[in-house]
């Protein structure tokens, strides 16, 4: 595939890398991982600011790096937006943008700069210097400056981390609208899972510079490839169990866990007797009504004692201990919790929907270089 951005990066030091990235034109790909996982280093490798030991970087068929070829940053058609904005303080917003349009004829640079500032909703603020702009406005100038190069790829390094939550939401919405008008690959580095879920078409999970899993955000969050990925995503309800039986005819795998036999969606890659990890998202945990149990609540009923019941506005966070060191978390409507008179110390029963139980490799064991959701 020649269109879009493709990167394969390998090195052992100073920051280990064994990463792959693919981003099509018009796609927004998020790089997610803890601090030190190599996210920013990958952007720097793509932009030509850091040379990896081995690998390849291509954009729309053009080779930027492969070990023997290493184009300098100015010859790579890429726009880069830093978390710190990096605007020139002595130049106006328009001046900052025009400075990046060196490839445009001098008589056309101002018109281009004004058009880009209008594109990022800064029309009327062209003559203000960075100190006269809010954090969100400075970030818009940085984005307009990156686009002034007419890049074939746009790289965003945690661009919204330094602004308040309200401004962050506004900028996220503007980026979502902008990508519809600028049909180029966009790579977003973020540690915010909600941001990745809101904005990204694809997500790459990184740890110690290694790609662990790639896929659509909703797929990865529902079906992480390993316990390691589930922990990095801070998914709750992560447990260990033993495969008891495979029932492909009914699309089920049976698990032994904490004294319960659970039916899960069929996972054919695991053998009876094998130790596995499994996860169930809170939305697949259903509280039994005390007054009128329903037919669906017969599926994987698990009884325990309410450990925590914390009201958080319209939602109540509930934790139910079902065995020693084994607790199931769920979120329910606060009015539902009140109707059932939920409180710490009371007995409760929940259903774990089989479709929501996802079985994984234990301890981050993986089959292949990187798993796809």
XYZ file of C-alpha atoms in Angstrom:
373
model
C 0.000 0.000 0.000
C 1.657 3.266 -1.116
C -0.835 5.873 0.124
C -0.573 7.174 3.659
C 2.134 7.021 6.292
C 3.972 3.785 7.088
C 6.695 3.420 9.708
C 8.634 0.470 11.095
C 11.197 1.483 13.681
C 13.752 -0.661 15.498
C 16.532 0.098 17.952
C 17.810 -1.146 21.304
C 19.065 2.162 22.738
C 18.824 4.855 23.975
C 15.081 4.192 23.922
C 14.152 0.662 22.782
C 11.887 0.570 19.739
C 10.106 -2.291 18.024
C 7.180 -0.310 16.682
C 4.971 -0.257 13.607
C 2.560 2.433 12.491
C 0.193 2.662 9.539
C -2.012 5.694 8.929
C -4.085 6.186 5.772
C -4.964 9.563 4.201
C -7.799 11.126 6.199
C -7.201 8.738 9.112
C -6.318 9.785 12.650
C -4.106 7.250 14.410
C -3.484 7.545 18.144
C -0.298 6.372 19.863
C -1.154 5.421 23.449
C 1.091 4.249 26.256
C 2.601 5.260 29.590
C 5.370 7.835 29.943
C 8.605 6.484 28.499
C 6.872 4.111 26.092
C 8.453 5.755 23.049
C 5.489 7.739 21.705
C 7.337 11.022 21.185
C 10.447 9.225 19.912
C 8.339 7.636 17.169
C 7.092 11.065 16.059
C 10.664 12.370 16.062
C 11.787 9.416 13.925
C 9.009 10.094 11.410
C 9.818 13.811 11.301
C 13.549 13.158 10.851
C 14.545 14.617 14.232
C 15.836 11.263 15.482
C 17.521 8.501 13.492
C 16.537 4.963 14.528
C 19.017 2.118 14.196
C 16.886 0.298 11.627
C 13.499 0.317 9.984
C 11.661 2.244 7.324
C 9.525 5.379 6.994
C 7.437 6.012 3.877
C 4.745 8.560 3.088
C 2.557 8.288 -0.005
C 5.128 6.030 -1.600
C 8.098 8.341 -0.986
C 10.951 6.838 1.025
C 12.035 9.053 3.926
C 14.204 6.560 5.784
C 15.450 2.996 5.428
C 18.934 2.986 6.928
C 20.691 3.939 3.694
C 18.288 6.820 2.944
C 17.675 9.417 5.660
C 16.002 12.611 4.435
C 16.588 15.650 6.674
C 13.517 17.174 8.398
C 13.190 20.019 5.877
C 12.841 17.508 3.034
C 10.118 15.498 4.759
C 6.671 16.829 4.013
C 5.457 16.716 7.586
C 3.829 19.148 10.007
C 4.673 18.757 13.696
C 2.762 20.304 16.603
C 4.438 20.200 20.001
C 2.803 20.210 23.417
C 4.735 23.394 24.235
C 3.526 25.200 21.050
C 7.110 26.531 20.339
C 5.837 29.798 18.831
C 8.201 32.698 18.201
C 7.234 35.245 20.889
C 8.339 38.309 18.880
C 6.140 37.427 15.880
C 2.402 37.850 15.501
C 0.124 34.887 14.931
C 0.184 35.681 11.226
C 3.965 36.068 11.260
C 4.427 32.665 12.886
C 2.289 31.011 10.233
C 3.853 32.882 7.306
C 7.331 31.878 8.462
C 6.461 28.219 7.844
C 5.231 28.967 4.312
C 8.683 29.501 2.843
C 7.853 27.340 -0.162
C 5.061 29.732 -1.180
C 5.722 32.760 -3.371
C 6.399 35.827 -1.149
C 3.381 37.705 -2.470
C 1.064 34.837 -1.556
C 2.272 34.015 1.948
C 0.101 36.515 3.792
C -3.063 35.336 2.054
C -2.175 31.753 2.850
C -1.456 32.593 6.488
C -4.750 34.417 6.900
C -6.653 31.550 5.287
C -5.081 29.024 7.653
C -5.786 31.157 10.729
C -9.389 31.384 9.584
C -9.403 27.603 9.155
C -8.472 27.204 12.835
C -10.994 29.852 13.952
C -8.537 32.669 14.646
C -9.762 35.208 12.091
C -9.395 38.699 13.577
C -6.469 37.749 15.830
C -3.796 37.740 13.148
C -1.748 40.607 14.648
C -1.658 39.360 18.234
C 1.577 37.981 19.608
C 1.639 34.678 21.540
C 1.652 36.448 24.919
C -1.644 38.095 23.966
C -3.304 34.768 23.160
C -4.804 32.137 25.430
C -3.315 28.642 25.595
C -5.992 27.308 23.265
C -5.423 30.132 20.779
C -1.672 29.538 20.828
C -2.280 25.876 20.065
C -4.444 26.876 17.091
C -1.617 29.060 15.786
C 0.786 26.126 16.158
C -1.607 23.943 14.182
C -2.011 26.571 11.442
C 1.779 26.894 11.264
C 2.153 23.125 10.845
C -0.402 23.160 8.032
C 1.362 26.094 6.325
C 3.983 23.657 5.060
C 1.291 21.830 3.051
C 2.369 18.615 4.765
C 1.593 15.119 3.560
C 1.332 14.012 7.214
C 0.501 15.818 10.454
C 2.088 14.773 13.776
C 0.551 15.965 17.053
C 2.513 15.436 20.281
C -0.035 15.669 23.129
C -1.248 18.989 21.687
C -4.017 19.560 24.245
C -2.207 18.566 27.447
C -1.415 22.134 28.537
C -4.943 23.589 28.305
C -7.897 23.392 30.658
C -10.640 20.811 30.242
C -13.181 23.115 28.577
C -10.614 24.377 26.058
C -9.431 20.813 25.519
C -12.930 19.724 24.506
C -13.228 22.654 22.105
C -9.881 21.878 20.497
C -10.743 18.189 20.198
C -13.956 19.096 18.390
C -12.094 21.474 16.080
C -9.533 18.788 15.262
C -12.352 16.366 14.418
C -13.816 18.963 12.041
C -10.422 19.907 10.606
C -9.518 16.357 9.630
C -12.578 16.257 7.375
C -11.146 19.195 5.427
C -7.472 18.181 5.506
C -7.336 14.661 4.102
C -3.876 13.647 5.220
C -2.614 11.066 7.736
C -2.750 12.493 11.279
C -0.832 10.843 14.126
C -1.828 11.879 17.645
C 0.279 11.086 20.705
C -1.873 11.002 23.810
C -2.003 9.360 27.230
C -5.735 10.110 27.439
C -7.822 7.065 26.496
C -11.000 9.112 26.282
C -9.292 11.428 23.804
C -8.147 8.479 21.695
C -11.616 6.959 21.780
C -13.237 10.270 20.766
C -10.892 11.197 17.933
C -9.006 8.210 16.588
C -9.872 5.741 13.841
C -7.071 3.459 14.988
C -5.034 3.112 18.141
C -1.571 1.655 18.712
C -0.718 0.489 22.220
C 2.958 0.944 23.087
C 5.051 -0.218 26.030
C 8.824 0.121 26.317
C 8.889 1.149 22.652
C 7.139 -2.008 21.458
C 3.849 -2.177 19.595
C 1.613 -4.511 21.595
C -1.676 -4.113 19.721
C -3.190 -2.093 16.869
C -6.826 -1.658 15.941
C -9.951 0.447 16.335
C -10.179 1.962 19.837
C -13.477 0.290 20.667
C -12.107 -3.091 19.555
C -8.964 -2.827 21.659
C -10.859 -1.633 24.727
C -13.358 -4.488 24.422
C -10.847 -7.145 23.334
C -7.287 -6.446 24.514
C -4.889 -9.096 23.222
C -3.284 -9.760 26.601
C -3.438 -9.037 30.304
C -0.509 -6.668 29.798
C -2.535 -4.523 27.374
C -5.562 -4.629 29.677
C -3.437 -3.334 32.552
C -1.907 -0.578 30.414
C -5.415 0.514 29.462
C -6.380 0.438 33.155
C -9.322 -1.841 32.422
C -11.147 -3.037 35.514
C -12.478 -6.542 36.098
C -9.266 -8.274 35.008
C -8.961 -11.793 36.424
C -7.233 -15.147 35.961
C -9.053 -18.419 35.346
C -8.642 -21.920 33.926
C -10.313 -23.109 30.735
C -12.664 -25.931 31.681
C -14.277 -26.859 28.368
C -14.708 -25.753 24.751
C -18.227 -25.820 23.277
C -17.910 -24.537 19.712
C -21.401 -25.802 18.823
C -22.897 -23.245 21.226
C -20.195 -20.582 20.669
C -19.059 -20.880 24.280
C -15.882 -21.439 26.293
C -16.311 -22.480 29.930
C -14.041 -21.020 32.605
C -13.392 -21.988 36.213
C -13.012 -18.855 38.317
C -13.275 -18.218 42.069
C -15.489 -21.261 42.555
C -17.798 -20.335 39.667
C -18.190 -21.888 36.230
C -18.576 -19.064 33.721
C -19.745 -19.208 30.115
C -17.750 -16.911 27.856
C -17.830 -16.142 24.163
C -16.023 -18.933 22.305
C -12.230 -18.484 22.334
C -10.922 -21.410 20.239
C -7.245 -20.579 20.724
C -7.151 -21.949 24.271
C -7.101 -25.567 25.467
C -8.929 -27.133 28.430
C -6.755 -26.878 31.530
C -4.912 -23.809 30.243
C -4.513 -20.819 32.567
C -5.783 -17.604 30.991
C -6.666 -14.033 31.828
C -10.122 -12.637 31.204
C -11.789 -9.260 31.373
C -15.372 -8.049 31.385
C -16.272 -4.408 30.805
C -18.537 -2.816 33.443
C -21.361 -2.417 30.906
C -21.578 -6.223 30.654
C -22.101 -6.556 34.408
C -25.824 -6.386 35.267
C -27.191 -6.016 38.757
C -30.084 -8.324 39.643
C -33.152 -6.457 40.767
C -34.184 -7.456 44.244
C -37.893 -7.239 43.474
C -38.108 -8.812 40.006
C -35.238 -10.859 38.530
C -35.340 -11.062 34.724
C -34.825 -13.995 32.381
C -31.459 -12.652 31.181
C -30.092 -12.583 34.697
C -29.781 -16.381 34.682
C -26.613 -16.055 32.586
C -23.461 -16.349 34.729
C -25.050 -15.248 38.026
C -22.415 -14.335 40.612
C -23.307 -13.615 44.205
C -21.243 -11.500 46.582
C -21.220 -8.659 49.083
C -21.199 -4.966 48.192
C -17.790 -3.609 49.116
C -18.181 -0.028 47.889
C -21.156 1.991 46.699
C -20.141 5.516 45.726
C -22.589 7.984 44.203
C -21.042 10.180 41.502
C -23.962 12.318 40.343
C -26.186 10.398 37.951
C -23.919 7.327 38.131
C -23.048 5.141 41.098
C -19.836 3.117 41.164
C -20.326 -0.290 42.776
C -17.747 -2.914 43.780
C -18.928 -6.402 44.774
C -16.554 -8.820 46.490
C -17.280 -12.377 45.354
C -14.218 -14.182 46.743
C -10.977 -13.452 48.544
C -9.164 -10.710 46.589
C -11.773 -10.937 43.802
C -14.098 -7.988 43.290
C -16.288 -7.040 40.335
C -16.787 -3.371 39.472
C -19.777 -1.886 37.693
C -21.468 1.450 37.105
C -25.234 1.810 37.418
C -27.683 4.674 37.375
C -27.928 6.290 40.808
C -31.712 5.980 40.829
C -31.291 2.236 40.168
C -28.901 1.931 43.116
C -31.368 3.761 45.360
C -34.298 1.652 44.217
C -32.346 -1.481 45.126
C -31.196 0.131 48.389
C -27.582 -0.731 47.638
C -25.184 -0.175 50.496
C -21.832 -1.520 51.644
C -22.167 -4.858 53.423
C -25.362 -6.046 51.761
C -25.558 -9.153 49.583
C -26.034 -8.689 45.853
C -26.085 -10.790 42.704
C -24.838 -9.747 39.281
C -24.905 -11.314 35.855
C -21.749 -11.421 33.750
C -22.943 -11.474 30.152
C -21.087 -14.157 28.207
C -20.724 -11.922 25.139
C -18.779 -9.438 27.250
C -16.282 -11.906 28.735
C -13.070 -11.703 26.725
C -10.357 -14.356 27.198
C -6.691 -13.411 26.705
C -3.124 -14.586 27.017
C -1.720 -14.329 30.522
C 1.203 -12.125 31.527
C 1.428 -10.286 28.221
C 2.434 -13.384 26.230
C 1.895 -12.655 22.552
C 1.865 -14.634 19.356
C 3.628 -12.572 16.721
C 5.177 -9.090 16.632
C 1.991 -7.144 17.313
C -1.601 -8.200 17.679
C -4.449 -6.626 15.771
C -7.849 -6.235 17.348
